[in-house]
């Protein structure tokens, strides 16, 4: 990904100066020092974008932790449910499944109403 000069420094136009003076350089007529500074700013801009959009950003880390937590609790839930189904004398598997589905549906409705 290349960063254009307009991404960092707004487009400059020639500004007339007092008589006999040279106009200010446009983006295409920059001095080498200005181009070097602009390249450094471009690299800093790209690094910032990577940090905001990549794995390094707090939002991405938060989503990763939520997904990991969901997976861990999903495995724990299934392990406990499997142990209950294997208990001697346990005859209410269908009721437990129906109750779980009903609770999930109710929680989904509540969340949808809260979030709009």
JSON list of C-alpha atoms in Angstrom, two decimals, residues 101-116:
[
{"chain": "A", "resi": 101, "resn": "UNK", "atom": "CA", "xyz": [-33.38, -23.49, 24.23]},
{"chain": "A", "resi": 102, "resn": "UNK", "atom": "CA", "xyz": [-36.14, -21.38, 25.84]},
{"chain": "A", "resi": 103, "resn": "UNK", "atom": "CA", "xyz": [-33.61, -19.50, 27.99]},
{"chain": "A", "resi": 104, "resn": "UNK", "atom": "CA", "xyz": [-31.38, -18.84, 24.97]},
{"chain": "A", "resi": 105, "resn": "UNK", "atom": "CA", "xyz": [-34.34, -17.49, 22.98]},
{"chain": "A", "resi": 106, "resn": "UNK", "atom": "CA", "xyz": [-35.41, -15.22, 25.86]},
{"chain": "A", "resi": 107, "resn": "UNK", "atom": "CA", "xyz": [-31.86, -13.93, 26.32]},
{"chain": "A", "resi": 108, "resn": "UNK", "atom": "CA", "xyz": [-31.64, -13.25, 22.58]},
{"chain": "A", "resi": 109, "resn": "UNK", "atom": "CA", "xyz": [-34.89, -11.27, 22.65]},
{"chain": "A", "resi": 110, "resn": "UNK", "atom": "CA", "xyz": [-33.73, -9.22, 25.64]},
{"chain": "A", "resi": 111, "resn": "UNK", "atom": "CA", "xyz": [-30.39, -8.42, 24.00]},
{"chain": "A", "resi": 112, "resn": "UNK", "atom": "CA", "xyz": [-32.07, -7.41, 20.74]},
{"chain": "A", "resi": 113, "resn": "UNK", "atom": "CA", "xyz": [-34.44, -5.06, 22.57]},
{"chain": "A", "resi": 114, "resn": "UNK", "atom": "CA", "xyz": [-31.57, -3.51, 24.55]},
{"chain": "A", "resi": 115, "resn": "UNK", "atom": "CA", "xyz": [-29.39, -2.95, 21.49]},
{"chain": "A", "resi": 116, "resn": "UNK", "atom": "CA", "xyz": [-32.27, -1.74, 19.38]}
]
